[in-house]
Amino acid sequence: MARYFREQDIDEYRECFYLYARSGSVHTMDQLTVIMRSLGMSPTITELKQYMRDKMGKIAFSDFLEIMHTHSKKENVPKELIEAFRNMDTQKKGVIPAKDLWNILVKWGEKLSPKEADQIFREANISPNGVVRYEEFVKIVCAPVPDYY
């Protein structure tokens, strides 16, 4: 599995895995759910049940890496975000009001603080009173974080 992930990713996965799977393996769907969601994945209940079934109810770290690889191919966050923004774009122009995006960031889901939302706007060069070209915005926020070492 190392060929599918960067060393830093494997280290992060290992740390999270063993934080929740203290016995060295995952034995419940709840444990698997917490680990995967902690790592930014959003598996469905059906997917989680299938992963547990495929591994006979016991998932070692090597099995977990295989699951993460399989699931990361299924989950396409940029595509899902663009689809959500398109549903908000009633005029189908490829833009949404910046104030609507700001409200989404601070009031929905995993809420950001107003300060964090303002920082995202600054980094993405978004005027608070303007509009957001959501396809460009998704490219910015989904871009991998550069390694500086």
mmCIF file of C-alpha atoms in Angstrom:
data_model
loop_
_atom_site.group_PDB
_atom_site.id
_atom_site.type_symbol
_atom_site.label_atom_id
_atom_site.label_comp_id
_atom_site.label_asym_id
_atom_site.label_seq_id
_atom_site.Cartn_x
_atom_site.Cartn_y
_atom_site.Cartn_z
ATOM 1 C CA MET A 1 0.000 0.000 0.000
ATOM 2 C CA ALA A 2 2.938 2.326 0.446
ATOM 3 C CA ARG A 3 3.018 2.849 -3.302
ATOM 4 C CA TYR A 4 -0.383 4.567 -3.150
ATOM 5 C CA PHE A 5 0.335 7.047 -0.365
ATOM 6 C CA ARG A 6 3.033 9.517 0.538
ATOM 7 C CA GLU A 7 5.095 8.712 3.615
ATOM 8 C CA GLN A 8 3.548 11.662 5.486
ATOM 9 C CA ASP A 9 0.048 10.352 4.739
ATOM 10 C CA ILE A 10 0.919 6.888 6.008
ATOM 11 C CA ASP A 11 2.352 8.404 9.204
ATOM 12 C CA GLU A 12 -0.861 10.410 9.717
ATOM 13 C CA TYR A 13 -3.027 7.342 9.044
ATOM 14 C CA ARG A 14 -0.927 5.227 11.420
ATOM 15 C CA GLU A 15 -1.132 7.793 14.208
ATOM 16 C CA CYS A 16 -4.900 8.133 13.871
ATOM 17 C CA PHE A 17 -5.436 4.371 13.498
ATOM 18 C CA TYR A 18 -3.547 3.471 16.662
ATOM 19 C CA LEU A 19 -5.094 6.345 18.608
ATOM 20 C CA TYR A 20 -8.505 4.701 18.227
ATOM 21 C CA ALA A 21 -7.479 1.052 17.710
ATOM 22 C CA ARG A 22 -5.406 0.617 20.844
ATOM 23 C CA SER A 23 -5.458 -3.163 20.581
ATOM 24 C CA GLY A 24 -3.757 -2.886 17.187
ATOM 25 C CA SER A 25 -6.855 -3.576 15.136
ATOM 26 C CA VAL A 26 -10.355 -2.230 14.560
ATOM 27 C CA HIS A 27 -13.150 -4.473 15.805
ATOM 28 C CA THR A 28 -16.230 -2.276 15.455
ATOM 29 C CA MET A 29 -17.835 -0.195 12.775
ATOM 30 C CA ASP A 30 -17.899 2.740 15.212
ATOM 31 C CA GLN A 31 -14.100 2.642 15.521
ATOM 32 C CA LEU A 32 -13.695 2.527 11.746
ATOM 33 C CA THR A 33 -16.161 5.400 11.337
ATOM 34 C CA VAL A 34 -14.332 7.637 13.798
ATOM 35 C CA ILE A 35 -10.923 6.895 12.263
ATOM 36 C CA MET A 36 -12.011 7.498 8.674
ATOM 37 C CA ARG A 37 -13.928 10.671 9.502
ATOM 38 C CA SER A 38 -10.995 11.956 11.540
ATOM 39 C CA LEU A 39 -8.944 11.606 8.365
ATOM 40 C CA GLY A 40 -11.421 13.598 6.284
ATOM 41 C CA MET A 41 -13.328 10.739 4.650
ATOM 42 C CA SER A 42 -17.109 10.464 4.609
ATOM 43 C CA PRO A 43 -17.955 6.782 4.246
ATOM 44 C CA THR A 44 -21.598 5.735 4.213
ATOM 45 C CA ILE A 45 -22.972 3.145 6.641
ATOM 46 C CA THR A 46 -23.264 0.699 3.740
ATOM 47 C CA GLU A 47 -19.613 1.205 2.789
ATOM 48 C CA LEU A 48 -18.489 0.794 6.407
ATOM 49 C CA LYS A 49 -20.478 -2.434 6.788
ATOM 50 C CA GLN A 50 -18.928 -3.757 3.585
ATOM 51 C CA TYR A 51 -15.394 -2.901 4.736
ATOM 52 C CA MET A 52 -16.002 -4.696 8.046
ATOM 53 C CA ARG A 53 -17.542 -7.701 6.280
ATOM 54 C CA ASP A 54 -14.676 -7.930 3.767
ATOM 55 C CA LYS A 55 -12.147 -8.078 6.610
ATOM 56 C CA MET A 56 -14.193 -10.491 8.748
ATOM 57 C CA GLY A 57 -14.788 -7.861 11.424
ATOM 58 C CA LYS A 58 -11.122 -7.323 12.268
ATOM 59 C CA ILE A 59 -9.068 -4.661 10.504
ATOM 60 C CA ALA A 60 -5.305 -4.431 10.959
ATOM 61 C CA PHE A 61 -3.364 -1.341 9.892
ATOM 62 C CA SER A 62 -2.372 -2.876 6.540
ATOM 63 C CA ASP A 63 -6.058 -3.639 5.867
ATOM 64 C CA PHE A 64 -6.912 -0.088 6.861
ATOM 65 C CA LEU A 65 -4.473 1.312 4.279
ATOM 66 C CA GLU A 66 -6.158 -0.835 1.645
ATOM 67 C CA ILE A 67 -9.573 0.491 2.723
ATOM 68 C CA MET A 68 -8.333 4.089 2.611
ATOM 69 C CA HIS A 69 -6.948 3.553 -0.886
ATOM 70 C CA THR A 70 -10.202 2.014 -2.119
ATOM 71 C CA HIS A 71 -12.340 4.668 -0.482
ATOM 72 C CA SER A 72 -10.241 7.600 -1.642
ATOM 73 C CA LYS A 73 -10.795 6.464 -5.236
ATOM 74 C CA LYS A 74 -14.575 6.511 -4.661
ATOM 75 C CA GLU A 75 -14.760 9.825 -2.872
ATOM 76 C CA ASN A 76 -14.297 12.830 -5.121
ATOM 77 C CA VAL A 77 -14.577 15.882 -2.873
ATOM 78 C CA PRO A 78 -13.969 18.546 -5.575
ATOM 79 C CA LYS A 79 -16.681 17.063 -7.781
ATOM 80 C CA GLU A 80 -19.108 16.855 -4.859
ATOM 81 C CA LEU A 81 -18.436 20.480 -3.871
ATOM 82 C CA ILE A 82 -18.933 21.765 -7.406
ATOM 83 C CA GLU A 83 -22.174 19.809 -7.649
ATOM 84 C CA ALA A 84 -23.398 21.371 -4.380
ATOM 85 C CA PHE A 85 -22.480 24.872 -5.577
ATOM 86 C CA ARG A 86 -24.256 24.264 -8.905
ATOM 87 C CA ASN A 87 -27.409 23.458 -6.974
ATOM 88 C CA MET A 88 -27.152 26.857 -5.274
ATOM 89 C CA ASP A 89 -26.451 28.654 -8.568
ATOM 90 C CA THR A 90 -30.036 29.347 -9.642
ATOM 91 C CA GLN A 91 -28.978 31.383 -12.685
ATOM 92 C CA LYS A 92 -26.414 28.741 -13.789
ATOM 93 C CA LYS A 93 -23.688 31.361 -14.328
ATOM 94 C CA GLY A 94 -20.908 29.588 -12.415
ATOM 95 C CA VAL A 95 -20.980 32.079 -9.544
ATOM 96 C CA ILE A 96 -22.629 32.467 -6.154
ATOM 97 C CA PRO A 97 -22.750 35.572 -3.940
ATOM 98 C CA ALA A 98 -19.750 35.782 -1.618
ATOM 99 C CA LYS A 99 -22.034 36.510 1.334
ATOM 100 C CA ASP A 100 -23.827 33.189 0.732
ATOM 101 C CA LEU A 101 -20.513 31.299 0.753
ATOM 102 C CA TRP A 102 -19.437 33.114 3.931
ATOM 103 C CA ASN A 103 -22.717 32.128 5.629
ATOM 104 C CA ILE A 104 -22.268 28.504 4.571
ATOM 105 C CA LEU A 105 -18.758 28.448 6.003
ATOM 106 C CA VAL A 106 -19.755 29.869 9.392
ATOM 107 C CA LYS A 107 -23.241 28.384 9.859
ATOM 108 C CA TRP A 108 -23.384 24.939 8.217
ATOM 109 C CA GLY A 109 -21.683 21.601 8.788
ATOM 110 C CA GLU A 110 -18.312 21.868 10.473
ATOM 111 C CA LYS A 111 -18.653 25.551 11.208
ATOM 112 C CA LEU A 112 -15.706 27.884 10.792
ATOM 113 C CA SER A 113 -15.265 30.944 12.953
ATOM 114 C CA PRO A 114 -15.924 34.261 11.189
ATOM 115 C CA LYS A 115 -12.186 34.923 11.471
ATOM 116 C CA GLU A 116 -11.378 31.631 9.661
ATOM 117 C CA ALA A 117 -13.928 32.362 6.915
ATOM 118 C CA ASP A 118 -12.434 35.839 6.448
ATOM 119 C CA GLN A 119 -8.972 34.302 6.161
ATOM 120 C CA ILE A 120 -10.167 31.901 3.454
ATOM 121 C CA PHE A 121 -11.683 34.837 1.582
ATOM 122 C CA ARG A 122 -8.382 36.747 1.774
ATOM 123 C CA GLU A 123 -6.339 33.755 0.608
ATOM 124 C CA ALA A 124 -8.726 33.093 -2.286
ATOM 125 C CA ASN A 125 -8.912 36.803 -3.227
ATOM 126 C CA ILE A 126 -12.665 36.990 -2.671
ATOM 127 C CA SER A 127 -14.323 40.339 -2.059
ATOM 128 C CA PRO A 128 -16.955 39.949 0.714
ATOM 129 C CA ASN A 129 -19.461 41.927 -1.369
ATOM 130 C CA GLY A 130 -18.684 40.263 -4.690
ATOM 131 C CA VAL A 131 -19.347 36.916 -6.268
ATOM 132 C CA VAL A 132 -17.393 33.663 -6.126
ATOM 133 C CA ARG A 133 -16.552 31.631 -9.207
ATOM 134 C CA TYR A 134 -17.112 28.381 -7.401
ATOM 135 C CA GLU A 135 -15.134 26.110 -9.735
ATOM 136 C CA GLU A 136 -12.032 28.267 -9.156
ATOM 137 C CA PHE A 137 -12.745 28.401 -5.429
ATOM 138 C CA VAL A 138 -12.963 24.596 -5.233
ATOM 139 C CA LYS A 139 -9.608 24.286 -7.038
ATOM 140 C CA ILE A 140 -8.042 26.594 -4.451
ATOM 141 C CA VAL A 141 -9.473 24.945 -1.345
ATOM 142 C CA CYS A 142 -8.917 21.387 -2.588
ATOM 143 C CA ALA A 143 -5.345 21.961 -3.732
ATOM 144 C CA PRO A 144 -2.852 19.823 -1.812
ATOM 145 C CA VAL A 145 -0.931 21.562 0.918
ATOM 146 C CA PRO A 146 2.658 22.021 -0.274
ATOM 147 C CA ASP A 147 5.472 20.245 1.573
ATOM 148 C CA TYR A 148 8.093 22.743 2.635
ATOM 149 C CA TYR A 149 10.751 20.375 3.919
#
